[in-house]
Amino acid sequence: MEVYQAVTTLLAVREFQKKPVSETLVNKIIESARLTGSSMNLQPWHFILIRNRGTLVKIGELVTSGKYTAQANFAIAVATEKSSQFAISDASRAIQSMMLTAWSEGVGSNWTGWVGMTKVANLLGIPKNLDVIAVVPFGYPKKIHTKGIKNRKSLKEIVHAEEFGKSLS
Ligand SMILES: Cc1cc2nc3c(=O)[nH]c(=O)nc-3n(C[C@H](O)[C@H](O)[C@H](O)COP(=O)(O)O)c2cc1C
């Protein structure tokens, strides 16, 4: 899948098939995070690969907005260095890299949770200097509720030509 196609079709996937994701693809997804650019190339991030079903189920209980992680083939918890003011931007880029890489190979995913997931951090043995900002479950999509249709603001609402408030012709 070419980049633009992946970007424009990527959707949040919240239901997964049991079909396993290959080791090769899991590694490719992780590599896409590792190779993502970060501010001053500081790479203030850690990625915890979770494949153990018991752990996935526990995370599904802890992250109430992402209960479906329990059914994912695997998940990646993303932890950032609390001392870095750029860490959320950096890690968000890495998350998007992983989601697009997975999607381009037919694997769905979604961002779940938000900063301060201390219970997840404790479960995964993550040191106190790091903050868990997301858990990203992955798997082959069961079905896509939105049928590929994106619900987004119109160009007019968010894009300005030269000056704020001037619409593109
Ligand atoms: C920072 C961030 C946090 C999110 N948290 C959750 C979450 O906790 N649970 C969830 O199901 N989706 C979460 N999402 C996914 C959004 O709901 C999703 O990207 C948005 O609704 C657009 O979905 P679509 O691309 O399928 O249209 C999050 C997305 C972002 C960027």
PDB file of C-alpha atoms and ligand atoms in Angstrom:
ATOM      1  CA  MET A   1       0.000   0.000   0.000  1.00  0.00           C
ATOM      2  CA  GLU A   2       1.440   3.383  -0.886  1.00  0.00           C
ATOM      3  CA  VAL A   3       1.764   6.002   1.863  1.00  0.00           C
ATOM      4  CA  TYR A   4      -1.102   8.283   0.842  1.00  0.00           C
ATOM      5  CA  GLN A   5      -3.467   5.367   0.510  1.00  0.00           C
ATOM      6  CA  ALA A   6      -2.502   4.114   3.966  1.00  0.00           C
ATOM      7  CA  VAL A   7      -2.951   7.576   5.514  1.00  0.00           C
ATOM      8  CA  THR A   8      -6.307   8.215   3.897  1.00  0.00           C
ATOM      9  CA  THR A   9      -7.815   4.812   4.668  1.00  0.00           C
ATOM     10  CA  LEU A  10      -6.419   4.217   8.186  1.00  0.00           C
ATOM     11  CA  LEU A  11      -9.223   3.832  10.714  1.00  0.00           C
ATOM     12  CA  ALA A  12      -9.453   2.984  14.386  1.00  0.00           C
ATOM     13  CA  VAL A  13      -9.924  -0.787  14.692  1.00  0.00           C
ATOM     14  CA  ARG A  14     -11.587  -2.047  17.878  1.00  0.00           C
ATOM     15  CA  GLU A  15     -12.500  -5.628  16.980  1.00  0.00           C
ATOM     16  CA  PHE A  16      -9.944  -8.246  16.059  1.00  0.00           C
ATOM     17  CA  GLN A  17      -9.874 -11.680  14.444  1.00  0.00           C
ATOM     18  CA  LYS A  18      -8.082 -14.531  16.192  1.00  0.00           C
ATOM     19  CA  LYS A  19      -5.740 -14.869  13.173  1.00  0.00           C
ATOM     20  CA  PRO A  20      -2.166 -14.399  14.380  1.00  0.00           C
ATOM     21  CA  VAL A  21       0.095 -11.640  13.117  1.00  0.00           C
ATOM     22  CA  SER A  22       3.438 -12.984  11.887  1.00  0.00           C
ATOM     23  CA  GLU A  23       6.644 -12.440  13.843  1.00  0.00           C
ATOM     24  CA  THR A  24       8.074 -10.713  10.771  1.00  0.00           C
ATOM     25  CA  LEU A  25       5.279  -8.169  10.701  1.00  0.00           C
ATOM     26  CA  VAL A  26       5.421  -7.577  14.475  1.00  0.00           C
ATOM     27  CA  ASN A  27       9.133  -6.831  14.092  1.00  0.00           C
ATOM     28  CA  LYS A  28       8.451  -4.551  11.120  1.00  0.00           C
ATOM     29  CA  ILE A  29       5.901  -2.579  13.169  1.00  0.00           C
ATOM     30  CA  ILE A  30       8.375  -2.164  16.034  1.00  0.00           C
ATOM     31  CA  GLU A  31      11.130  -1.178  13.612  1.00  0.00           C
ATOM     32  CA  SER A  32       8.881   1.538  12.181  1.00  0.00           C
ATOM     33  CA  ALA A  33       8.621   3.025  15.684  1.00  0.00           C
ATOM     34  CA  ARG A  34      12.359   2.793  16.300  1.00  0.00           C
ATOM     35  CA  LEU A  35      13.170   4.565  13.037  1.00  0.00           C
ATOM     36  CA  THR A  36      10.731   7.450  13.593  1.00  0.00           C
ATOM     37  CA  GLY A  37      12.320  10.872  13.907  1.00  0.00           C
ATOM     38  CA  SER A  38      12.185  12.675  17.245  1.00  0.00           C
ATOM     39  CA  SER A  39      13.089  16.116  18.517  1.00  0.00           C
ATOM     40  CA  MET A  40      16.898  16.463  18.587  1.00  0.00           C
ATOM     41  CA  ASN A  41      16.911  12.733  17.822  1.00  0.00           C
ATOM     42  CA  LEU A  42      16.615  12.081  21.573  1.00  0.00           C
ATOM     43  CA  GLN A  43      14.184   9.152  21.171  1.00  0.00           C
ATOM     44  CA  PRO A  44      12.625   9.555  24.632  1.00  0.00           C
ATOM     45  CA  TRP A  45      10.520   6.425  24.315  1.00  0.00           C
ATOM     46  CA  HIS A  46      10.181   2.749  25.135  1.00  0.00           C
ATOM     47  CA  PHE A  47       7.901   0.201  23.476  1.00  0.00           C
ATOM     48  CA  ILE A  48       6.704  -2.794  25.461  1.00  0.00           C
ATOM     49  CA  LEU A  49       5.478  -5.656  23.267  1.00  0.00           C
ATOM     50  CA  ILE A  50       2.699  -7.617  24.972  1.00  0.00           C
ATOM     51  CA  ARG A  51       1.614 -10.968  23.581  1.00  0.00           C
ATOM     52  CA  ASN A  52       0.700 -12.832  26.745  1.00  0.00           C
ATOM     53  CA  ARG A  53      -3.089 -13.320  26.745  1.00  0.00           C
ATOM     54  CA  GLY A  54      -3.362 -12.903  30.522  1.00  0.00           C
ATOM     55  CA  THR A  55      -1.562  -9.551  30.355  1.00  0.00           C
ATOM     56  CA  LEU A  56      -3.694  -8.387  27.410  1.00  0.00           C
ATOM     57  CA  VAL A  57      -6.834  -9.246  29.392  1.00  0.00           C
ATOM     58  CA  LYS A  58      -5.560  -7.365  32.469  1.00  0.00           C
ATOM     59  CA  ILE A  59      -4.751  -4.312  30.339  1.00  0.00           C
ATOM     60  CA  GLY A  60      -8.267  -4.494  28.883  1.00  0.00           C
ATOM     61  CA  GLU A  61      -9.558  -4.230  32.452  1.00  0.00           C
ATOM     62  CA  LEU A  62      -7.245  -1.358  33.407  1.00  0.00           C
ATOM     63  CA  VAL A  63      -7.759   0.792  30.307  1.00  0.00           C
ATOM     64  CA  THR A  64     -11.531   1.247  30.377  1.00  0.00           C
ATOM     65  CA  SER A  65     -11.591   3.062  27.020  1.00  0.00           C
ATOM     66  CA  GLY A  66      -9.771   0.135  25.419  1.00  0.00           C
ATOM     67  CA  LYS A  67     -11.385  -3.012  26.798  1.00  0.00           C
ATOM     68  CA  TYR A  68     -10.954  -4.632  23.379  1.00  0.00           C
ATOM     69  CA  THR A  69      -7.198  -4.937  23.959  1.00  0.00           C
ATOM     70  CA  ALA A  70      -8.168  -8.203  25.658  1.00  0.00           C
ATOM     71  CA  GLN A  71      -8.974  -9.648  22.195  1.00  0.00           C
ATOM     72  CA  ALA A  72      -6.007  -8.154  20.325  1.00  0.00           C
ATOM     73  CA  ASN A  73      -3.332 -10.384  18.851  1.00  0.00           C
ATOM     74  CA  PHE A  74      -0.735  -8.242  20.576  1.00  0.00           C
ATOM     75  CA  ALA A  75      -0.378  -4.772  22.007  1.00  0.00           C
ATOM     76  CA  ILE A  76       2.404  -2.250  22.341  1.00  0.00           C
ATOM     77  CA  ALA A  77       2.494  -0.024  25.403  1.00  0.00           C
ATOM     78  CA  VAL A  78       4.286   3.227  24.703  1.00  0.00           C
ATOM     79  CA  ALA A  79       6.199   4.815  27.572  1.00  0.00           C
ATOM     80  CA  THR A  80       7.906   8.204  27.439  1.00  0.00           C
ATOM     81  CA  GLU A  81      10.565   9.895  29.535  1.00  0.00           C
ATOM     82  CA  LYS A  82       8.794  12.256  31.936  1.00  0.00           C
ATOM     83  CA  SER A  83      11.759  14.637  31.776  1.00  0.00           C
ATOM     84  CA  SER A  84      11.328  15.273  28.039  1.00  0.00           C
ATOM     85  CA  GLN A  85       9.048  18.139  27.019  1.00  0.00           C
ATOM     86  CA  PHE A  86       8.882  16.766  23.466  1.00  0.00           C
ATOM     87  CA  ALA A  87       8.164  13.166  24.370  1.00  0.00           C
ATOM     88  CA  ILE A  88       4.450  13.183  23.624  1.00  0.00           C
ATOM     89  CA  SER A  89       5.004  14.603  20.135  1.00  0.00           C
ATOM     90  CA  ASP A  90       7.847  12.188  19.505  1.00  0.00           C
ATOM     91  CA  ALA A  91       5.967   9.134  20.719  1.00  0.00           C
ATOM     92  CA  SER A  92       2.782  10.157  18.908  1.00  0.00           C
ATOM     93  CA  ARG A  93       4.744  10.138  15.656  1.00  0.00           C
ATOM     94  CA  ALA A  94       6.094   6.680  16.476  1.00  0.00           C
ATOM     95  CA  ILE A  95       2.580   5.443  17.222  1.00  0.00           C
ATOM     96  CA  GLN A  96       1.368   6.745  13.869  1.00  0.00           C
ATOM     97  CA  SER A  97       4.319   5.010  12.169  1.00  0.00           C
ATOM     98  CA  MET A  98       3.336   1.713  13.786  1.00  0.00           C
ATOM     99  CA  MET A  99      -0.359   2.094  12.960  1.00  0.00           C
ATOM    100  CA  LEU A 100       0.371   2.939   9.317  1.00  0.00           C
ATOM    101  CA  THR A 101       2.906   0.132   8.921  1.00  0.00           C
ATOM    102  CA  ALA A 102       0.432  -2.351  10.366  1.00  0.00           C
ATOM    103  CA  TRP A 103      -2.446  -0.996   8.262  1.00  0.00           C
ATOM    104  CA  SER A 104      -0.435  -1.198   5.052  1.00  0.00           C
ATOM    105  CA  GLU A 105      -0.160  -4.933   5.716  1.00  0.00           C
ATOM    106  CA  GLY A 106      -3.847  -5.377   6.588  1.00  0.00           C
ATOM    107  CA  VAL A 107      -3.463  -5.211  10.373  1.00  0.00           C
ATOM    108  CA  GLY A 108      -5.676  -2.828  12.345  1.00  0.00           C
ATOM    109  CA  SER A 109      -4.889  -1.012  15.567  1.00  0.00           C
ATOM    110  CA  ASN A 110      -5.897   1.935  17.675  1.00  0.00           C
ATOM    111  CA  TRP A 111      -4.543   4.308  20.299  1.00  0.00           C
ATOM    112  CA  THR A 112      -6.089   3.588  23.694  1.00  0.00           C
ATOM    113  CA  GLY A 113      -5.718   5.460  26.962  1.00  0.00           C
ATOM    114  CA  TRP A 114      -3.784   8.587  27.714  1.00  0.00           C
ATOM    115  CA  VAL A 115      -0.893   9.772  29.861  1.00  0.00           C
ATOM    116  CA  GLY A 116      -0.649   8.743  33.491  1.00  0.00           C
ATOM    117  CA  MET A 117      -1.576   5.077  33.158  1.00  0.00           C
ATOM    118  CA  THR A 118       0.212   4.144  36.361  1.00  0.00           C
ATOM    119  CA  LYS A 119      -1.651   0.865  36.838  1.00  0.00           C
ATOM    120  CA  VAL A 120      -0.512  -0.295  33.404  1.00  0.00           C
ATOM    121  CA  ALA A 121       3.012   0.931  34.183  1.00  0.00           C
ATOM    122  CA  ASN A 122       3.035  -1.093  37.426  1.00  0.00           C
ATOM    123  CA  LEU A 123       1.687  -4.194  35.680  1.00  0.00           C
ATOM    124  CA  LEU A 124       4.461  -4.010  33.078  1.00  0.00           C
ATOM    125  CA  GLY A 125       7.235  -3.128  35.523  1.00  0.00           C
ATOM    126  CA  ILE A 126       7.887   0.222  33.902  1.00  0.00           C
ATOM    127  CA  PRO A 127      10.242   2.456  35.924  1.00  0.00           C
ATOM    128  CA  LYS A 128       8.919   5.598  37.632  1.00  0.00           C
ATOM    129  CA  ASN A 129      10.800   7.985  35.328  1.00  0.00           C
ATOM    130  CA  LEU A 130       8.605   6.856  32.442  1.00  0.00           C
ATOM    131  CA  ASP A 131       4.942   7.587  31.731  1.00  0.00           C
ATOM    132  CA  VAL A 132       2.655   5.251  29.785  1.00  0.00           C
ATOM    133  CA  ILE A 133       0.928   7.465  27.224  1.00  0.00           C
ATOM    134  CA  ALA A 134      -0.786   4.821  25.113  1.00  0.00           C
ATOM    135  CA  VAL A 135      -1.529   1.165  24.728  1.00  0.00           C
ATOM    136  CA  VAL A 136      -1.922   0.225  21.070  1.00  0.00           C
ATOM    137  CA  PRO A 137      -3.689  -3.103  20.425  1.00  0.00           C
ATOM    138  CA  PHE A 138      -3.074  -4.764  17.045  1.00  0.00           C
ATOM    139  CA  GLY A 139      -4.767  -7.515  15.054  1.00  0.00           C
ATOM    140  CA  TYR A 140      -6.491  -8.359  11.816  1.00  0.00           C
ATOM    141  CA  PRO A 141      -9.776  -6.397  11.800  1.00  0.00           C
ATOM    142  CA  LYS A 142     -12.994  -8.325  12.414  1.00  0.00           C
ATOM    143  CA  LYS A 143     -15.091  -5.637  10.811  1.00  0.00           C
ATOM    144  CA  ILE A 144     -14.781  -1.948  10.243  1.00  0.00           C
ATOM    145  CA  HIS A 145     -17.831  -0.166  11.639  1.00  0.00           C
ATOM    146  CA  THR A 146     -17.384   3.015   9.646  1.00  0.00           C
ATOM    147  CA  LYS A 147     -17.206   1.104   6.344  1.00  0.00           C
ATOM    148  CA  GLY A 148     -14.104   3.093   5.490  1.00  0.00           C
ATOM    149  CA  ILE A 149     -15.885   6.440   5.775  1.00  0.00           C
ATOM    150  CA  LYS A 150     -14.009   9.076   7.738  1.00  0.00           C
ATOM    151  CA  ASN A 151     -15.963  11.500   9.873  1.00  0.00           C
ATOM    152  CA  ARG A 152     -13.773  14.576   9.650  1.00  0.00           C
ATOM    153  CA  LYS A 153     -14.140  18.374   9.668  1.00  0.00           C
ATOM    154  CA  SER A 154     -14.340  19.889   6.205  1.00  0.00           C
ATOM    155  CA  LEU A 155     -11.328  21.574   4.592  1.00  0.00           C
ATOM    156  CA  LYS A 156     -13.170  24.916   4.935  1.00  0.00           C
ATOM    157  CA  GLU A 157     -13.327  24.579   8.701  1.00  0.00           C
ATOM    158  CA  ILE A 158      -9.637  23.919   9.238  1.00  0.00           C
ATOM    159  CA  VAL A 159      -7.584  25.087   6.248  1.00  0.00           C
ATOM    160  CA  HIS A 160      -6.710  28.733   5.595  1.00  0.00           C
ATOM    161  CA  ALA A 161      -5.032  30.331   2.588  1.00  0.00           C
ATOM    162  CA  GLU A 162      -2.159  32.671   3.459  1.00  0.00           C
ATOM    163  CA  GLU A 163      -4.048  34.208   6.420  1.00  0.00           C
ATOM    164  CA  PHE A 164      -6.359  32.791   9.035  1.00  0.00           C
ATOM    165  CA  GLY A 165      -9.974  33.016   7.903  1.00  0.00           C
ATOM    166  CA  LYS A 166      -9.241  33.164   4.163  1.00  0.00           C
ATOM    167  CA  SER A 167     -10.539  30.079   2.435  1.00  0.00           C
ATOM    168  CA  LEU A 168      -8.758  28.207  -0.306  1.00  0.00           C
ATOM    169  CA  SER A 169     -10.181  29.104  -3.715  1.00  0.00           C
TER     170      SER A 169
HETATM  171  C1  LIG B   1      -4.509  10.758  21.732  1.00  0.00           C
HETATM  172  C2  LIG B   1      -5.572   9.758  21.343  1.00  0.00           C
HETATM  173  C3  LIG B   1      -6.214   9.035  22.322  1.00  0.00           C
HETATM  174  C4  LIG B   1      -7.197   8.093  21.966  1.00  0.00           C
HETATM  175  N1  LIG B   1      -7.774   7.326  22.941  1.00  0.00           N
HETATM  176  C5  LIG B   1      -8.647   6.371  22.583  1.00  0.00           C
HETATM  177  C6  LIG B   1      -9.179   5.480  23.555  1.00  0.00           C
HETATM  178  O1  LIG B   1      -8.848   5.554  24.735  1.00  0.00           O
HETATM  179  N2  LIG B   1     -10.050   4.528  23.146  1.00  0.00           N
HETATM  180  C7  LIG B   1     -10.427   4.403  21.832  1.00  0.00           C
HETATM  181  O2  LIG B   1     -11.216   3.491  21.537  1.00  0.00           O
HETATM  182  N3  LIG B   1      -9.951   5.228  20.893  1.00  0.00           N
HETATM  183  C8  LIG B   1      -9.064   6.197  21.226  1.00  0.00           C
HETATM  184  N4  LIG B   1      -8.511   7.002  20.265  1.00  0.00           N
HETATM  185  C9  LIG B   1      -8.904   6.813  18.839  1.00  0.00           C
HETATM  186  C10 LIG B   1      -9.844   7.915  18.340  1.00  0.00           C
HETATM  187  O3  LIG B   1     -11.105   7.778  18.942  1.00  0.00           O
HETATM  188  C11 LIG B   1      -9.915   7.798  16.824  1.00  0.00           C
HETATM  189  O4  LIG B   1      -8.646   8.096  16.282  1.00  0.00           O
HETATM  190  C12 LIG B   1     -10.921   8.770  16.220  1.00  0.00           C
HETATM  191  O5  LIG B   1     -12.204   8.537  16.723  1.00  0.00           O
HETATM  192  C13 LIG B   1     -10.948   8.675  14.711  1.00  0.00           C
HETATM  193  O6  LIG B   1     -11.251   7.365  14.351  1.00  0.00           O
HETATM  194  P1  LIG B   1     -11.304   6.926  12.804  1.00  0.00           P
HETATM  195  O7  LIG B   1      -9.924   7.151  12.237  1.00  0.00           O
HETATM  196  O8  LIG B   1     -11.698   5.476  12.815  1.00  0.00           O
HETATM  197  O9  LIG B   1     -12.303   7.805  12.129  1.00  0.00           O
HETATM  198  C14 LIG B   1      -7.542   7.928  20.607  1.00  0.00           C
HETATM  199  C15 LIG B   1      -6.858   8.664  19.624  1.00  0.00           C
HETATM  200  C16 LIG B   1      -5.877   9.558  19.985  1.00  0.00           C
HETATM  201  C17 LIG B   1      -5.130  10.302  18.890  1.00  0.00           C
END
